[in-house]
mmCIF file with all atom_site columns, N, CA and C in Angstrom:
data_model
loop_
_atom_site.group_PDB
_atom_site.id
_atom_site.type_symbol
_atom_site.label_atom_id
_atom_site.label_alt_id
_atom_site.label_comp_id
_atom_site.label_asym_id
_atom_site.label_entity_id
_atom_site.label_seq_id
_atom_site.pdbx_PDB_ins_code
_atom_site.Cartn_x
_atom_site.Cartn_y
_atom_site.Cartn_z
_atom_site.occupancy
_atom_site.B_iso_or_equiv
_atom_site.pdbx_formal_charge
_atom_site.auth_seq_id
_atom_site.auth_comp_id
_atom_site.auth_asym_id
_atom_site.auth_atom_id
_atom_site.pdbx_PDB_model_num
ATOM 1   N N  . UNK A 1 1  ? -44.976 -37.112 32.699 1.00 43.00 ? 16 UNK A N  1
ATOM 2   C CA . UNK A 1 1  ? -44.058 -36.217 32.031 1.00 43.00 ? 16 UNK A CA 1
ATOM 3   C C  . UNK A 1 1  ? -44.453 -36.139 30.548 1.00 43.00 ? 16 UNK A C  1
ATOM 4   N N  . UNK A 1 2  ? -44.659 -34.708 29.837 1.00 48.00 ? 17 UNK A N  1
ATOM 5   C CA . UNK A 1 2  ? -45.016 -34.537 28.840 1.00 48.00 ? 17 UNK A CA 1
ATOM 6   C C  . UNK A 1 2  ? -43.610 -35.352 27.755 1.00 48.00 ? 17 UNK A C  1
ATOM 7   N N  . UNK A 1 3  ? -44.097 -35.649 26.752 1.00 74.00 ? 18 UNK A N  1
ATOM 8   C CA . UNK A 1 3  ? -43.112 -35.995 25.487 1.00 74.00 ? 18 UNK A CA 1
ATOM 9   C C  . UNK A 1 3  ? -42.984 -34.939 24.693 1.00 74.00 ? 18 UNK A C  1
ATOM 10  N N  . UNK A 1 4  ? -41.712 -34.740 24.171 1.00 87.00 ? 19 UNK A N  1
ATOM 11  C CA . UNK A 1 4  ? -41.485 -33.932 23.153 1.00 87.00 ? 19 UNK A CA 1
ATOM 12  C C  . UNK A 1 4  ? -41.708 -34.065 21.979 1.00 87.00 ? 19 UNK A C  1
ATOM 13  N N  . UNK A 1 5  ? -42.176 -33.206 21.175 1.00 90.00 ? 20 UNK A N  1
ATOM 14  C CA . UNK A 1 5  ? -42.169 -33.180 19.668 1.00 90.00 ? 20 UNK A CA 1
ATOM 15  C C  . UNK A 1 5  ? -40.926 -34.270 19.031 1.00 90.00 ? 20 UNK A C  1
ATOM 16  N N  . UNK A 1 6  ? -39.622 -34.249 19.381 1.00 91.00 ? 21 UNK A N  1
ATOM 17  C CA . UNK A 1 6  ? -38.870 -34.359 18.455 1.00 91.00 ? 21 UNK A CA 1
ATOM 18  C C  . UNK A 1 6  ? -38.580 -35.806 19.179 1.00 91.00 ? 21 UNK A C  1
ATOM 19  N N  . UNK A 1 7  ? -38.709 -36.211 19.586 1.00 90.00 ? 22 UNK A N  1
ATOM 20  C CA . UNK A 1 7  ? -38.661 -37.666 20.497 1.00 90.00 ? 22 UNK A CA 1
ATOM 21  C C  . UNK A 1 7  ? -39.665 -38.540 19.734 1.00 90.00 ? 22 UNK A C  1
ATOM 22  N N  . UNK A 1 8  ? -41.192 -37.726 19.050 1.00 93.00 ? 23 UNK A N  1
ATOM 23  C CA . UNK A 1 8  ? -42.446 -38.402 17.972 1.00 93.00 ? 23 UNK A CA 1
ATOM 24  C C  . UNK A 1 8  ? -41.744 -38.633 17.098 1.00 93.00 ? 23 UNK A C  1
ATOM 25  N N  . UNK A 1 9  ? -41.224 -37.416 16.592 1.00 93.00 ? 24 UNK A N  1
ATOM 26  C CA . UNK A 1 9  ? -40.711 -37.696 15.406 1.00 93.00 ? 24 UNK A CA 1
ATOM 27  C C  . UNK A 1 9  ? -39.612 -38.600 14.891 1.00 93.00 ? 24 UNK A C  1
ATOM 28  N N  . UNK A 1 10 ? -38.290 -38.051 15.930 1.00 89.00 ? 25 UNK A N  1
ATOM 29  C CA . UNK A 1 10 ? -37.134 -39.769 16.022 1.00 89.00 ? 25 UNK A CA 1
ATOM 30  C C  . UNK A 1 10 ? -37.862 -40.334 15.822 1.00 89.00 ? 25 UNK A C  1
ATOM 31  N N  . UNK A 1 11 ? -38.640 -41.398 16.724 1.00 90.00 ? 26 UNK A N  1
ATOM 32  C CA . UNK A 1 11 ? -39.349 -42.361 16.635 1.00 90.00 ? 26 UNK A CA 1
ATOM 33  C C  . UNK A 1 11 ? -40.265 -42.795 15.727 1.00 90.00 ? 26 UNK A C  1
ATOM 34  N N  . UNK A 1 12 ? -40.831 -41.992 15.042 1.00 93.00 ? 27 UNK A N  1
ATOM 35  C CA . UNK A 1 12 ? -41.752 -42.297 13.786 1.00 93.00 ? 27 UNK A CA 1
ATOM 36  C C  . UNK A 1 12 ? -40.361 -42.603 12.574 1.00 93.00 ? 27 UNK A C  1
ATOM 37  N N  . UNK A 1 13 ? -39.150 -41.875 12.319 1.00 90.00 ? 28 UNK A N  1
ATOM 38  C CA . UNK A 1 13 ? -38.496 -41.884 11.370 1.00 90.00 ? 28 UNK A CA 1
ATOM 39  C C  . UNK A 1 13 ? -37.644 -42.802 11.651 1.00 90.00 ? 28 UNK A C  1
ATOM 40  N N  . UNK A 1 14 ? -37.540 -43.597 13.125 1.00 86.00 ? 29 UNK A N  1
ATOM 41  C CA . UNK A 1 14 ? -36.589 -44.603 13.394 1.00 86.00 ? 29 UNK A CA 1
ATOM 42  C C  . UNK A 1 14 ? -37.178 -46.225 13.060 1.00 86.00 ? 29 UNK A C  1
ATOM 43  N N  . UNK A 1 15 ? -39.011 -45.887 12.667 1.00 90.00 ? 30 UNK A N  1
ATOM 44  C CA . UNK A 1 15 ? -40.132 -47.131 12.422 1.00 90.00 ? 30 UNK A CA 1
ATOM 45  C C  . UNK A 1 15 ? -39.806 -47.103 10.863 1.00 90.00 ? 30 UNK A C  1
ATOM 46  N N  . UNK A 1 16 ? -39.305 -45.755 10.223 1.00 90.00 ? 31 UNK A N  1
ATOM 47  C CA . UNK A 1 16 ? -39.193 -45.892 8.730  1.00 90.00 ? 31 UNK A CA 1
ATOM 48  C C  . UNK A 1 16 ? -37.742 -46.132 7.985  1.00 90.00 ? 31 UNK A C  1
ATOM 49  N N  . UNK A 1 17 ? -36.999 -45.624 9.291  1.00 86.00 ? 32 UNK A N  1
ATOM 50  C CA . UNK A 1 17 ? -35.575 -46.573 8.998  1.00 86.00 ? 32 UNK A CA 1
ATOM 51  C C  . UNK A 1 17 ? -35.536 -47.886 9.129  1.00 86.00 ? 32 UNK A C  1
ATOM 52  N N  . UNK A 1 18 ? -36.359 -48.295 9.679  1.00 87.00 ? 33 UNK A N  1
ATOM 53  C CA . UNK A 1 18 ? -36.206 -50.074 10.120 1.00 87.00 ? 33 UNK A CA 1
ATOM 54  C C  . UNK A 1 18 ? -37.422 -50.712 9.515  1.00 87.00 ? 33 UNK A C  1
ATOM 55  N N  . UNK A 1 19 ? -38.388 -50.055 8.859  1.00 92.00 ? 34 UNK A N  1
ATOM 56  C CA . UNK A 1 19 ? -39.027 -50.903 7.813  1.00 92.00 ? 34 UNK A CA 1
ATOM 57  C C  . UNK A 1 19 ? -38.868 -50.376 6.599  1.00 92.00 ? 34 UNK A C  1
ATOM 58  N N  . UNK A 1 20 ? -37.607 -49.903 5.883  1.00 90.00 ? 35 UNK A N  1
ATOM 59  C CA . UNK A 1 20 ? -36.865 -49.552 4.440  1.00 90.00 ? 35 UNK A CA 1
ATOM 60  C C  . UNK A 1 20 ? -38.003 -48.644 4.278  1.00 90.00 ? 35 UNK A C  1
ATOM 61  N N  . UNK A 1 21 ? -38.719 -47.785 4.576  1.00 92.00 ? 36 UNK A N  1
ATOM 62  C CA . UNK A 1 21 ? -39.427 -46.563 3.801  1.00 92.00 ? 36 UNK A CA 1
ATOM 63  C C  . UNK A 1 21 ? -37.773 -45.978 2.974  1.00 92.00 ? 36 UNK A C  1
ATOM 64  N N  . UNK A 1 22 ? -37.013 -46.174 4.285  1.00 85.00 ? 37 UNK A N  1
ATOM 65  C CA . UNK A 1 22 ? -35.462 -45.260 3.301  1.00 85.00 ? 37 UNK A CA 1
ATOM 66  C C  . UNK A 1 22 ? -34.509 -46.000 3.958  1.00 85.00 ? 37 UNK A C  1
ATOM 67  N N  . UNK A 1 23 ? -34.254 -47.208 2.505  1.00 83.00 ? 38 UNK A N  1
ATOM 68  C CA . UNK A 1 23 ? -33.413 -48.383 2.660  1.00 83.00 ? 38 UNK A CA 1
ATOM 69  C C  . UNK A 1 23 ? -31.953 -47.784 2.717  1.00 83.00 ? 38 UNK A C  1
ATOM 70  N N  . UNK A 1 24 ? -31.130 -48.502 2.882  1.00 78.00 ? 39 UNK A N  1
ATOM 71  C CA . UNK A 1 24 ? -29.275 -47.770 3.077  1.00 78.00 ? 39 UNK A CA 1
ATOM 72  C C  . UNK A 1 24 ? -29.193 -47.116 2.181  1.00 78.00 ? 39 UNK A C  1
ATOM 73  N N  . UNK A 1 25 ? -28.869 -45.990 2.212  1.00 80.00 ? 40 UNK A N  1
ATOM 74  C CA . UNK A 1 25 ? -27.847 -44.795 1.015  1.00 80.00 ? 40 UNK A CA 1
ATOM 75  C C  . UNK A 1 25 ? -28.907 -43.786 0.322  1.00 80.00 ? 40 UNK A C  1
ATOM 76  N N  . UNK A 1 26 ? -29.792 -44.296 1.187  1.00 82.00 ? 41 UNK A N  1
ATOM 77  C CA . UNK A 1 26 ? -31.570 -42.894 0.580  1.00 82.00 ? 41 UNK A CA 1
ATOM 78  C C  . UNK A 1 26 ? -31.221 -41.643 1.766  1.00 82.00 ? 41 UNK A C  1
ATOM 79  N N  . UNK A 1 27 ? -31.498 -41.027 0.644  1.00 83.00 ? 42 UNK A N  1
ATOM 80  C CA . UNK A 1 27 ? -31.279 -39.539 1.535  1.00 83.00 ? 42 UNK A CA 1
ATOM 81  C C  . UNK A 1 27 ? -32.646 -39.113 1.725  1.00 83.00 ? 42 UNK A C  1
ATOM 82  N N  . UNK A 1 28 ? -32.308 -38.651 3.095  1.00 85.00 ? 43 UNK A N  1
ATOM 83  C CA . UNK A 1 28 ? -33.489 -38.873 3.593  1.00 85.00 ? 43 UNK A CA 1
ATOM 84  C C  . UNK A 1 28 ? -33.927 -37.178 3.002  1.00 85.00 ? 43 UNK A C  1
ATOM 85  N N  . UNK A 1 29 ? -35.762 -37.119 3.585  1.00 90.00 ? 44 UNK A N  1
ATOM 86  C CA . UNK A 1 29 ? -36.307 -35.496 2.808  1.00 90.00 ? 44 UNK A CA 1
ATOM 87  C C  . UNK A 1 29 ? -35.316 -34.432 3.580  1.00 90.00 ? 44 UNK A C  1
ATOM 88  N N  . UNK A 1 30 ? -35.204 -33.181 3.630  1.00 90.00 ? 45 UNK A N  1
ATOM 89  C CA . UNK A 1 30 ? -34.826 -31.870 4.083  1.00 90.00 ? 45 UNK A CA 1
ATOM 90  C C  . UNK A 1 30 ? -35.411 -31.502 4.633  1.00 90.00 ? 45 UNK A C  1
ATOM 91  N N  . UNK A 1 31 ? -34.393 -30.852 5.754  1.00 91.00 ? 46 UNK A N  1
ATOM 92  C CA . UNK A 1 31 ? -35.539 -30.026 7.290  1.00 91.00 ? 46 UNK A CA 1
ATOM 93  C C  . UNK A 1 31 ? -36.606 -29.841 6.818  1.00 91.00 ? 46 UNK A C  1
ATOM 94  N N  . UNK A 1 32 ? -36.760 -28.619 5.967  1.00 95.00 ? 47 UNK A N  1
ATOM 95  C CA . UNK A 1 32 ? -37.699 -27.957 5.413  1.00 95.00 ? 47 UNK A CA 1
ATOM 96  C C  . UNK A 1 32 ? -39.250 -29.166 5.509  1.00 95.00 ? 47 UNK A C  1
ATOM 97  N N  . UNK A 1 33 ? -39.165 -30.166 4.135  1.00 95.00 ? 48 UNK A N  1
ATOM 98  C CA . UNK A 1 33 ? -39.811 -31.028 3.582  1.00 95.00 ? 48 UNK A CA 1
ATOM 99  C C  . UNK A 1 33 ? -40.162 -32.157 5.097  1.00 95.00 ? 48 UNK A C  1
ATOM 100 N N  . UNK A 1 34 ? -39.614 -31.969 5.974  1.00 95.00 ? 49 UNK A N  1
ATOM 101 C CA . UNK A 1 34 ? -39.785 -32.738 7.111  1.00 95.00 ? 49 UNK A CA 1
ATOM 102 C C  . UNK A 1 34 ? -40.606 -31.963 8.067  1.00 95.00 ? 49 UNK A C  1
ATOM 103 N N  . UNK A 1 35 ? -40.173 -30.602 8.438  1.00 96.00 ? 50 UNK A N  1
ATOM 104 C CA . UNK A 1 35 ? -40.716 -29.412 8.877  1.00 96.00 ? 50 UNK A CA 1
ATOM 105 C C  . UNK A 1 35 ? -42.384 -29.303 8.702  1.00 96.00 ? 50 UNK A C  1
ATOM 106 N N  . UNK A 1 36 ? -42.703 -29.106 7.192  1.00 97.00 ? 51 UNK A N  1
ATOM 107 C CA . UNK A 1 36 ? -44.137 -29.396 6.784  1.00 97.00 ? 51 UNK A CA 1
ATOM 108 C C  . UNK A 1 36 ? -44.769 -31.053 6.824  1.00 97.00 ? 51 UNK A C  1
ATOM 109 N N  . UNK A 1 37 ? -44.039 -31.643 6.264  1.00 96.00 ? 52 UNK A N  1
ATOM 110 C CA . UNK A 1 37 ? -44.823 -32.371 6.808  1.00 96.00 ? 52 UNK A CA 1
ATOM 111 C C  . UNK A 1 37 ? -45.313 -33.178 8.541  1.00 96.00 ? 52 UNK A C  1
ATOM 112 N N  . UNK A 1 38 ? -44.139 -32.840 8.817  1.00 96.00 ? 53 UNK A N  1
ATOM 113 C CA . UNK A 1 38 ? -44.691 -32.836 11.068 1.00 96.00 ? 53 UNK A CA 1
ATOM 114 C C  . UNK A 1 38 ? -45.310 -31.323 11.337 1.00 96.00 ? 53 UNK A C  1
ATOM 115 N N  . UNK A 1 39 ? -45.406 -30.760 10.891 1.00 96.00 ? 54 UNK A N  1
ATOM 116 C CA . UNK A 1 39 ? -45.770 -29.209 11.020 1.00 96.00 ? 54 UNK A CA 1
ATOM 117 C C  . UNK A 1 39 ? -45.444 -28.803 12.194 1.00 96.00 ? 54 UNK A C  1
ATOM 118 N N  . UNK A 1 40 ? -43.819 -28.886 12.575 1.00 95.00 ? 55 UNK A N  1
ATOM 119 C CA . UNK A 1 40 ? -43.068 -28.572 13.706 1.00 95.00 ? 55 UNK A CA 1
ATOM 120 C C  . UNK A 1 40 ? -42.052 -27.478 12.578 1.00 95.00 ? 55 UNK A C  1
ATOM 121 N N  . UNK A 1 41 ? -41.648 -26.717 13.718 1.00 95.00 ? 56 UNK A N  1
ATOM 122 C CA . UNK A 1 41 ? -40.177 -26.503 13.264 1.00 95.00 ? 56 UNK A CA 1
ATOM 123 C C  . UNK A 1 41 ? -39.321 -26.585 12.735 1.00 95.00 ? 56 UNK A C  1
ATOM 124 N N  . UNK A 1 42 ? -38.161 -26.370 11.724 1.00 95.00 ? 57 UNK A N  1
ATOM 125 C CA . UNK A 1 42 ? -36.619 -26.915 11.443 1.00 95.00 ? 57 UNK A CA 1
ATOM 126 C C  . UNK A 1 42 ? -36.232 -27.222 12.920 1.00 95.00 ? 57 UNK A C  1
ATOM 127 N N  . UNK A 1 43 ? -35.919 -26.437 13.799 1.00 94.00 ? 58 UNK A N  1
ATOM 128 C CA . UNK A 1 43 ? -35.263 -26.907 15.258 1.00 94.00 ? 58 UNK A CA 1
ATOM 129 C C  . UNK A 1 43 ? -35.527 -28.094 15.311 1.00 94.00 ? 58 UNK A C  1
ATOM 130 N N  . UNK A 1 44 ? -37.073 -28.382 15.506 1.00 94.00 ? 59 UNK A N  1
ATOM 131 C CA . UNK A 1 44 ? -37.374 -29.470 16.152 1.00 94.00 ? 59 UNK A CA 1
ATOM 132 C C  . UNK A 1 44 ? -36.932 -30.302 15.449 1.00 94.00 ? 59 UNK A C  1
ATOM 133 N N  . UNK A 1 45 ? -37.293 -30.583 14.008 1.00 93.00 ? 60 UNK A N  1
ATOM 134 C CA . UNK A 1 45 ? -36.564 -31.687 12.964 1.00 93.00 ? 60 UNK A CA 1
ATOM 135 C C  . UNK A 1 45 ? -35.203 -31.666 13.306 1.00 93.00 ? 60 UNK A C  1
ATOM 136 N N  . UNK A 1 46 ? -34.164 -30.681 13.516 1.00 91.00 ? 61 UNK A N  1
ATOM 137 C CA . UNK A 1 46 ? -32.792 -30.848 13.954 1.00 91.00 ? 61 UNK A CA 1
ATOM 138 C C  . UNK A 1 46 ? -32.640 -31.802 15.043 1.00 91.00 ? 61 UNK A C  1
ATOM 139 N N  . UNK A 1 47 ? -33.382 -31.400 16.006 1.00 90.00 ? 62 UNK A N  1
ATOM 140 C CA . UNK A 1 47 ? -33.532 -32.114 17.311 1.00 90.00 ? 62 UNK A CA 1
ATOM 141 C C  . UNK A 1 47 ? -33.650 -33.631 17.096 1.00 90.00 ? 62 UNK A C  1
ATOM 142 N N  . UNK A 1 48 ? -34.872 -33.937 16.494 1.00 89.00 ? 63 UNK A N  1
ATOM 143 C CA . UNK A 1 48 ? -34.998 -35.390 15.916 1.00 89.00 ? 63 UNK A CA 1
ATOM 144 C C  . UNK A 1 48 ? -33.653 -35.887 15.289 1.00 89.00 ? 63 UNK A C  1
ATOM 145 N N  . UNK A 1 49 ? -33.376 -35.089 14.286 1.00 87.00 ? 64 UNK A N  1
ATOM 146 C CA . UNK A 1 49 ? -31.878 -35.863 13.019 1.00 87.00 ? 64 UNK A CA 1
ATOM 147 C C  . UNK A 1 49 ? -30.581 -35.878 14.228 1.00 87.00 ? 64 UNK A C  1
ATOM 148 N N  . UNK A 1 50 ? -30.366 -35.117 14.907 1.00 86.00 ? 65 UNK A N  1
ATOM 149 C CA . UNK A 1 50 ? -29.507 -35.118 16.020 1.00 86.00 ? 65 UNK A CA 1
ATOM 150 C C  . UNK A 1 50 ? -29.677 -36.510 16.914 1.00 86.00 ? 65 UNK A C  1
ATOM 151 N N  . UNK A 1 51 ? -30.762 -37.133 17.219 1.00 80.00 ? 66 UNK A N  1
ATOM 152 C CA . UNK A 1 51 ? -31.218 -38.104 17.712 1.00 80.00 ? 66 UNK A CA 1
ATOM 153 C C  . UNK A 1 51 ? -30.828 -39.203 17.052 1.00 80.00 ? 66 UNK A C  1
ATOM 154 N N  . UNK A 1 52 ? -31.266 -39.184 15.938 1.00 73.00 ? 67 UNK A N  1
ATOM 155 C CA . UNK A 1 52 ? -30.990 -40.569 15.378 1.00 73.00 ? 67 UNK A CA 1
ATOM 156 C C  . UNK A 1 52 ? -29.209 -40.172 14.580 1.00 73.00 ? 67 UNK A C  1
ATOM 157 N N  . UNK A 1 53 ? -28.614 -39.161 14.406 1.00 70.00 ? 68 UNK A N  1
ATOM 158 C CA . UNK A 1 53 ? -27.089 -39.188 14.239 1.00 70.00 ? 68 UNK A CA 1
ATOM 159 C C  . UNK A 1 53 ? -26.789 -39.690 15.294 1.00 70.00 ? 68 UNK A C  1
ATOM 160 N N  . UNK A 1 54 ? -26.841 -39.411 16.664 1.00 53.00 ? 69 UNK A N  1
ATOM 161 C CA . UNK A 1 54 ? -26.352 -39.992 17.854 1.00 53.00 ? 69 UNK A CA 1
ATOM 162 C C  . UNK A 1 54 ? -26.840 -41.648 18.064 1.00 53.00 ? 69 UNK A C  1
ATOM 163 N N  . UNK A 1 55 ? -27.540 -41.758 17.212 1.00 56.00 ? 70 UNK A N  1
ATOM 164 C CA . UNK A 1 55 ? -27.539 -43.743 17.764 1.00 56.00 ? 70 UNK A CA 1
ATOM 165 C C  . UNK A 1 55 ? -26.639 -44.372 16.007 1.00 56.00 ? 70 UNK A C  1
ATOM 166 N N  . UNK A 1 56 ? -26.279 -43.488 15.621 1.00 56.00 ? 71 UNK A N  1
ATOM 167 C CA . UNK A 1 56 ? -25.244 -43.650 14.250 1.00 56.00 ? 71 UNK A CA 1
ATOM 168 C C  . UNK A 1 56 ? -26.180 -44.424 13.508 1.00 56.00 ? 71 UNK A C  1
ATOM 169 N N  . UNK A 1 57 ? -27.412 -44.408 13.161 1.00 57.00 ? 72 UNK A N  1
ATOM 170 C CA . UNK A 1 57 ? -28.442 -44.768 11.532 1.00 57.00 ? 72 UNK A CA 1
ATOM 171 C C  . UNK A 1 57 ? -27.766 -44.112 10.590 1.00 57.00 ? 72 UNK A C  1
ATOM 172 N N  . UNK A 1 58 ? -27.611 -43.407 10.771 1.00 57.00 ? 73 UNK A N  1
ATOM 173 C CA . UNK A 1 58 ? -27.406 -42.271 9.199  1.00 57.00 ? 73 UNK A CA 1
ATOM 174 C C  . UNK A 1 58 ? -26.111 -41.150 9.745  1.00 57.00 ? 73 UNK A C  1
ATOM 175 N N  . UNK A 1 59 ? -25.312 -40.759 8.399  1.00 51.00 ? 74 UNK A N  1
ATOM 176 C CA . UNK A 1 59 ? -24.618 -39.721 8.768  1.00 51.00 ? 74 UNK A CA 1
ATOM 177 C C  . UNK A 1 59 ? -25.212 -38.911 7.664  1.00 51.00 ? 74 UNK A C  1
ATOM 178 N N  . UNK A 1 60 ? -24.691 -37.500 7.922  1.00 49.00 ? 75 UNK A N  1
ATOM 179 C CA . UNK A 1 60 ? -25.280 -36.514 7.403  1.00 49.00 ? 75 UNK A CA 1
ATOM 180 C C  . UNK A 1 60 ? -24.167 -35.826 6.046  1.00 49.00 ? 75 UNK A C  1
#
């Protein structure tokens, strides 16, 4: 079964929540600034931030 884009990305940003790249109360970059740098989508970045709102890391 193929993996999704936004399942990489959770997961890459859930390795940088848990080794302080962005310690408690850092806001994290903007779709946009997230967008270019995965060179996916806003959706897909939604998709990802939706991911990790649902395991409650971060609120928005």
């Amino acid at each position: 079964m193929p993996k999704n884009l936004y399942s990489d990305i959770y997961h890459i940003l859930k390795g940088e929540i848990d080794s302080d790249v962005y310690p408690p109360k850092t806001i994290l970059p903007g779709e946009e600034e997230l967008s270019e740098r995965f060179s996916v989508t806003r959706n897909t970045i939604r998709r990802a931030l939706k991911n990790c709102n649902l395991r409650a890391w971060f609120t928005q």
